[in-house]
């Protein structure tokens, strides 16, 4: 419970949504699950709360909890996940690293995913392997983020 913050004095609807998500997750964690399935865990959150939630989920994962996230946020997927499963029209069409998924133009089109700005930059710069640029950027970004904590 120490990791889940219940801020006070916030009147915005998103503050109430954050509290509801936190209470829901806390009530499930009491059961000490091995697997946690979350649907859009950061939807509607500002950067501060987005980062707090994802840092908390990373800590849970490091403690051995497997976390499945359903998300349409491609940047969240790139920043915080190591494996991505893409389902389109009820079928699994990809199971790979986030960078490989988001640098596969045919897959992005087939699944109606949004191209990331990193991938667009790699293409504009004629980068020989866009996947390498995306992977390297995310690696550096993750290390940098760890210094913020």
PDB file of C-alpha atoms in Angstrom:
ATOM      1  CA  UNK A   1       0.000   0.000   0.000  1.00  0.00           C
ATOM      2  CA  UNK A   2       2.935   2.339   0.541  1.00  0.00           C
ATOM      3  CA  UNK A   3       3.555   2.458  -3.205  1.00  0.00           C
ATOM      4  CA  UNK A   4       0.012   3.543  -4.059  1.00  0.00           C
ATOM      5  CA  UNK A   5      -0.563   7.233  -3.383  1.00  0.00           C
ATOM      6  CA  UNK A   6      -4.001   8.559  -2.492  1.00  0.00           C
ATOM      7  CA  UNK A   7      -3.494  12.307  -3.013  1.00  0.00           C
ATOM      8  CA  UNK A   8      -5.931  14.679  -1.305  1.00  0.00           C
ATOM      9  CA  UNK A   9      -7.481  17.964  -2.294  1.00  0.00           C
ATOM     10  CA  UNK A  10      -7.772  17.126  -5.986  1.00  0.00           C
ATOM     11  CA  UNK A  11     -11.097  17.948  -7.580  1.00  0.00           C
ATOM     12  CA  UNK A  12     -10.427  16.866 -11.158  1.00  0.00           C
ATOM     13  CA  UNK A  13     -12.267  13.823 -12.535  1.00  0.00           C
ATOM     14  CA  UNK A  14      -8.888  12.267 -13.405  1.00  0.00           C
ATOM     15  CA  UNK A  15      -7.888  12.409  -9.726  1.00  0.00           C
ATOM     16  CA  UNK A  16     -10.948  10.331  -8.852  1.00  0.00           C
ATOM     17  CA  UNK A  17     -10.144   7.904 -11.673  1.00  0.00           C
ATOM     18  CA  UNK A  18      -6.565   7.540 -10.366  1.00  0.00           C
ATOM     19  CA  UNK A  19      -7.879   6.807  -6.884  1.00  0.00           C
ATOM     20  CA  UNK A  20     -10.297   4.205  -8.237  1.00  0.00           C
ATOM     21  CA  UNK A  21      -7.501   2.496 -10.186  1.00  0.00           C
ATOM     22  CA  UNK A  22      -5.227   2.555  -7.150  1.00  0.00           C
ATOM     23  CA  UNK A  23      -7.903   1.111  -4.852  1.00  0.00           C
ATOM     24  CA  UNK A  24      -8.712  -1.600  -7.395  1.00  0.00           C
ATOM     25  CA  UNK A  25      -5.061  -2.589  -7.785  1.00  0.00           C
ATOM     26  CA  UNK A  26      -4.481  -2.475  -4.016  1.00  0.00           C
ATOM     27  CA  UNK A  27      -7.492  -4.726  -3.382  1.00  0.00           C
ATOM     28  CA  UNK A  28      -6.159  -7.264  -5.873  1.00  0.00           C
ATOM     29  CA  UNK A  29      -2.604  -7.134  -4.499  1.00  0.00           C
ATOM     30  CA  UNK A  30      -3.890  -8.184  -1.071  1.00  0.00           C
ATOM     31  CA  UNK A  31      -4.501 -11.589  -2.684  1.00  0.00           C
ATOM     32  CA  UNK A  32      -0.802 -11.771  -3.714  1.00  0.00           C
ATOM     33  CA  UNK A  33      -1.464 -12.687  -7.350  1.00  0.00           C
ATOM     34  CA  UNK A  34       1.218 -14.106  -9.609  1.00  0.00           C
ATOM     35  CA  UNK A  35      -0.387 -12.416 -12.622  1.00  0.00           C
ATOM     36  CA  UNK A  36      -1.970  -8.982 -12.941  1.00  0.00           C
ATOM     37  CA  UNK A  37      -3.991  -8.017 -16.041  1.00  0.00           C
ATOM     38  CA  UNK A  38      -4.507  -4.273 -16.489  1.00  0.00           C
ATOM     39  CA  UNK A  39      -6.579  -2.501 -19.128  1.00  0.00           C
ATOM     40  CA  UNK A  40      -5.133   0.913 -20.023  1.00  0.00           C
ATOM     41  CA  UNK A  41      -3.481   1.445 -16.599  1.00  0.00           C
ATOM     42  CA  UNK A  42      -2.335   4.985 -17.399  1.00  0.00           C
ATOM     43  CA  UNK A  43      -5.346   6.273 -19.347  1.00  0.00           C
ATOM     44  CA  UNK A  44      -6.210   9.861 -18.468  1.00  0.00           C
ATOM     45  CA  UNK A  45      -3.187  10.412 -16.240  1.00  0.00           C
ATOM     46  CA  UNK A  46      -0.762  13.294 -16.360  1.00  0.00           C
ATOM     47  CA  UNK A  47       2.960  12.583 -16.752  1.00  0.00           C
ATOM     48  CA  UNK A  48       3.658  12.537 -13.000  1.00  0.00           C
ATOM     49  CA  UNK A  49       0.946   9.989 -12.217  1.00  0.00           C
ATOM     50  CA  UNK A  50       1.665   8.016 -15.399  1.00  0.00           C
ATOM     51  CA  UNK A  51       5.287   7.660 -14.292  1.00  0.00           C
ATOM     52  CA  UNK A  52       4.326   6.783 -10.711  1.00  0.00           C
ATOM     53  CA  UNK A  53       1.942   4.067 -11.892  1.00  0.00           C
ATOM     54  CA  UNK A  54       4.447   2.557 -14.310  1.00  0.00           C
ATOM     55  CA  UNK A  55       7.273   2.686 -11.747  1.00  0.00           C
ATOM     56  CA  UNK A  56       5.003   0.900  -9.281  1.00  0.00           C
ATOM     57  CA  UNK A  57       4.139  -1.755 -11.887  1.00  0.00           C
ATOM     58  CA  UNK A  58       7.838  -2.195 -12.716  1.00  0.00           C
ATOM     59  CA  UNK A  59       8.539  -2.791  -9.014  1.00  0.00           C
ATOM     60  CA  UNK A  60       5.766  -5.387  -8.848  1.00  0.00           C
ATOM     61  CA  UNK A  61       7.222  -7.092 -11.899  1.00  0.00           C
ATOM     62  CA  UNK A  62      10.698  -7.133 -10.322  1.00  0.00           C
ATOM     63  CA  UNK A  63       9.112  -8.829  -7.291  1.00  0.00           C
ATOM     64  CA  UNK A  64       7.898 -11.643  -9.544  1.00  0.00           C
ATOM     65  CA  UNK A  65       4.405 -10.515 -10.547  1.00  0.00           C
ATOM     66  CA  UNK A  66       3.719 -11.079 -14.249  1.00  0.00           C
ATOM     67  CA  UNK A  67       1.935  -8.067 -15.690  1.00  0.00           C
ATOM     68  CA  UNK A  68      -0.220  -8.096 -18.802  1.00  0.00           C
ATOM     69  CA  UNK A  69      -1.214  -4.654 -20.050  1.00  0.00           C
ATOM     70  CA  UNK A  70      -3.825  -3.934 -22.651  1.00  0.00           C
ATOM     71  CA  UNK A  71      -2.878  -0.591 -24.162  1.00  0.00           C
ATOM     72  CA  UNK A  72      -3.244   1.570 -27.222  1.00  0.00           C
ATOM     73  CA  UNK A  73      -0.376   3.785 -26.015  1.00  0.00           C
ATOM     74  CA  UNK A  74       2.539   2.814 -28.252  1.00  0.00           C
ATOM     75  CA  UNK A  75       4.993   4.997 -26.343  1.00  0.00           C
ATOM     76  CA  UNK A  76       4.075   3.295 -23.056  1.00  0.00           C
ATOM     77  CA  UNK A  77       4.604  -0.045 -24.764  1.00  0.00           C
ATOM     78  CA  UNK A  78       8.031   1.015 -26.039  1.00  0.00           C
ATOM     79  CA  UNK A  79       9.117   2.543 -22.747  1.00  0.00           C
ATOM     80  CA  UNK A  80       7.986  -0.092 -20.302  1.00  0.00           C
ATOM     81  CA  UNK A  81       7.540  -3.489 -21.923  1.00  0.00           C
ATOM     82  CA  UNK A  82       9.918  -6.150 -23.167  1.00  0.00           C
ATOM     83  CA  UNK A  83       7.391  -8.257 -25.039  1.00  0.00           C
ATOM     84  CA  UNK A  84       4.468  -7.239 -27.212  1.00  0.00           C
ATOM     85  CA  UNK A  85       1.617  -9.380 -28.442  1.00  0.00           C
ATOM     86  CA  UNK A  86      -0.543  -7.833 -31.149  1.00  0.00           C
ATOM     87  CA  UNK A  87      -4.086  -9.074 -31.639  1.00  0.00           C
ATOM     88  CA  UNK A  88      -6.080  -7.965 -34.663  1.00  0.00           C
ATOM     89  CA  UNK A  89      -9.541  -9.206 -35.607  1.00  0.00           C
ATOM     90  CA  UNK A  90      -9.360 -11.763 -32.804  1.00  0.00           C
ATOM     91  CA  UNK A  91      -6.086 -13.318 -33.989  1.00  0.00           C
ATOM     92  CA  UNK A  92      -2.552 -13.034 -32.645  1.00  0.00           C
ATOM     93  CA  UNK A  93      -0.537 -11.541 -35.495  1.00  0.00           C
ATOM     94  CA  UNK A  94       2.700 -10.710 -33.674  1.00  0.00           C
ATOM     95  CA  UNK A  95       4.682 -11.680 -30.586  1.00  0.00           C
ATOM     96  CA  UNK A  96       8.002  -9.851 -30.452  1.00  0.00           C
ATOM     97  CA  UNK A  97       9.879  -6.962 -28.886  1.00  0.00           C
ATOM     98  CA  UNK A  98       8.096  -3.594 -28.935  1.00  0.00           C
ATOM     99  CA  UNK A  99      10.718  -2.106 -31.264  1.00  0.00           C
ATOM    100  CA  UNK A 100      10.397  -4.932 -33.792  1.00  0.00           C
ATOM    101  CA  UNK A 101       6.613  -4.689 -33.736  1.00  0.00           C
ATOM    102  CA  UNK A 102       6.581  -0.919 -34.244  1.00  0.00           C
ATOM    103  CA  UNK A 103       9.213  -0.919 -36.991  1.00  0.00           C
ATOM    104  CA  UNK A 104       7.365  -3.478 -39.110  1.00  0.00           C
ATOM    105  CA  UNK A 105       5.394  -1.297 -41.535  1.00  0.00           C
ATOM    106  CA  UNK A 106       3.141  -4.105 -42.756  1.00  0.00           C
ATOM    107  CA  UNK A 107       2.280  -5.144 -39.205  1.00  0.00           C
ATOM    108  CA  UNK A 108       1.637  -1.541 -38.141  1.00  0.00           C
ATOM    109  CA  UNK A 109      -0.751  -1.119 -41.074  1.00  0.00           C
ATOM    110  CA  UNK A 110      -2.472  -4.492 -40.597  1.00  0.00           C
ATOM    111  CA  UNK A 111      -3.111  -3.870 -36.889  1.00  0.00           C
ATOM    112  CA  UNK A 112      -3.952  -0.169 -37.375  1.00  0.00           C
ATOM    113  CA  UNK A 113      -1.169   0.843 -35.008  1.00  0.00           C
ATOM    114  CA  UNK A 114       0.274   4.343 -34.896  1.00  0.00           C
ATOM    115  CA  UNK A 115       3.805   4.770 -36.180  1.00  0.00           C
ATOM    116  CA  UNK A 116       6.036   6.247 -33.513  1.00  0.00           C
ATOM    117  CA  UNK A 117       8.039   9.411 -34.032  1.00  0.00           C
ATOM    118  CA  UNK A 118      11.239   7.397 -33.454  1.00  0.00           C
ATOM    119  CA  UNK A 119      10.412   5.136 -36.372  1.00  0.00           C
ATOM    120  CA  UNK A 120       9.517   8.119 -38.558  1.00  0.00           C
ATOM    121  CA  UNK A 121      12.843   9.740 -37.630  1.00  0.00           C
ATOM    122  CA  UNK A 122      14.746   6.568 -38.547  1.00  0.00           C
ATOM    123  CA  UNK A 123      13.038   6.482 -41.945  1.00  0.00           C
ATOM    124  CA  UNK A 124      13.660  10.176 -42.647  1.00  0.00           C
ATOM    125  CA  UNK A 125      17.316   9.780 -41.676  1.00  0.00           C
ATOM    126  CA  UNK A 126      17.656   6.717 -43.935  1.00  0.00           C
ATOM    127  CA  UNK A 127      18.767   4.718 -40.909  1.00  0.00           C
ATOM    128  CA  UNK A 128      19.814   1.291 -42.242  1.00  0.00           C
ATOM    129  CA  UNK A 129      17.961  -0.608 -39.499  1.00  0.00           C
ATOM    130  CA  UNK A 130      15.190   1.436 -37.823  1.00  0.00           C
ATOM    131  CA  UNK A 131      14.715  -1.310 -35.229  1.00  0.00           C
ATOM    132  CA  UNK A 132      18.279  -0.723 -33.943  1.00  0.00           C
ATOM    133  CA  UNK A 133      17.688   3.018 -33.522  1.00  0.00           C
ATOM    134  CA  UNK A 134      14.425   2.458 -31.661  1.00  0.00           C
ATOM    135  CA  UNK A 135      15.961  -0.256 -29.445  1.00  0.00           C
ATOM    136  CA  UNK A 136      18.998   1.885 -28.614  1.00  0.00           C
ATOM    137  CA  UNK A 137      16.932   4.979 -27.857  1.00  0.00           C
ATOM    138  CA  UNK A 138      14.635   3.029 -25.527  1.00  0.00           C
ATOM    139  CA  UNK A 139      17.634   1.439 -23.787  1.00  0.00           C
ATOM    140  CA  UNK A 140      19.193   4.858 -23.133  1.00  0.00           C
ATOM    141  CA  UNK A 141      15.830   6.328 -22.103  1.00  0.00           C
ATOM    142  CA  UNK A 142      15.211   3.532 -19.574  1.00  0.00           C
ATOM    143  CA  UNK A 143      18.640   4.049 -18.005  1.00  0.00           C
ATOM    144  CA  UNK A 144      18.054   7.801 -17.830  1.00  0.00           C
ATOM    145  CA  UNK A 145      14.626   7.308 -16.256  1.00  0.00           C
ATOM    146  CA  UNK A 146      16.177   5.180 -13.523  1.00  0.00           C
ATOM    147  CA  UNK A 147      18.278   8.183 -12.455  1.00  0.00           C
ATOM    148  CA  UNK A 148      15.075  10.174 -11.833  1.00  0.00           C
ATOM    149  CA  UNK A 149      13.884   7.804  -9.121  1.00  0.00           C
TER     150      UNK A 149
END
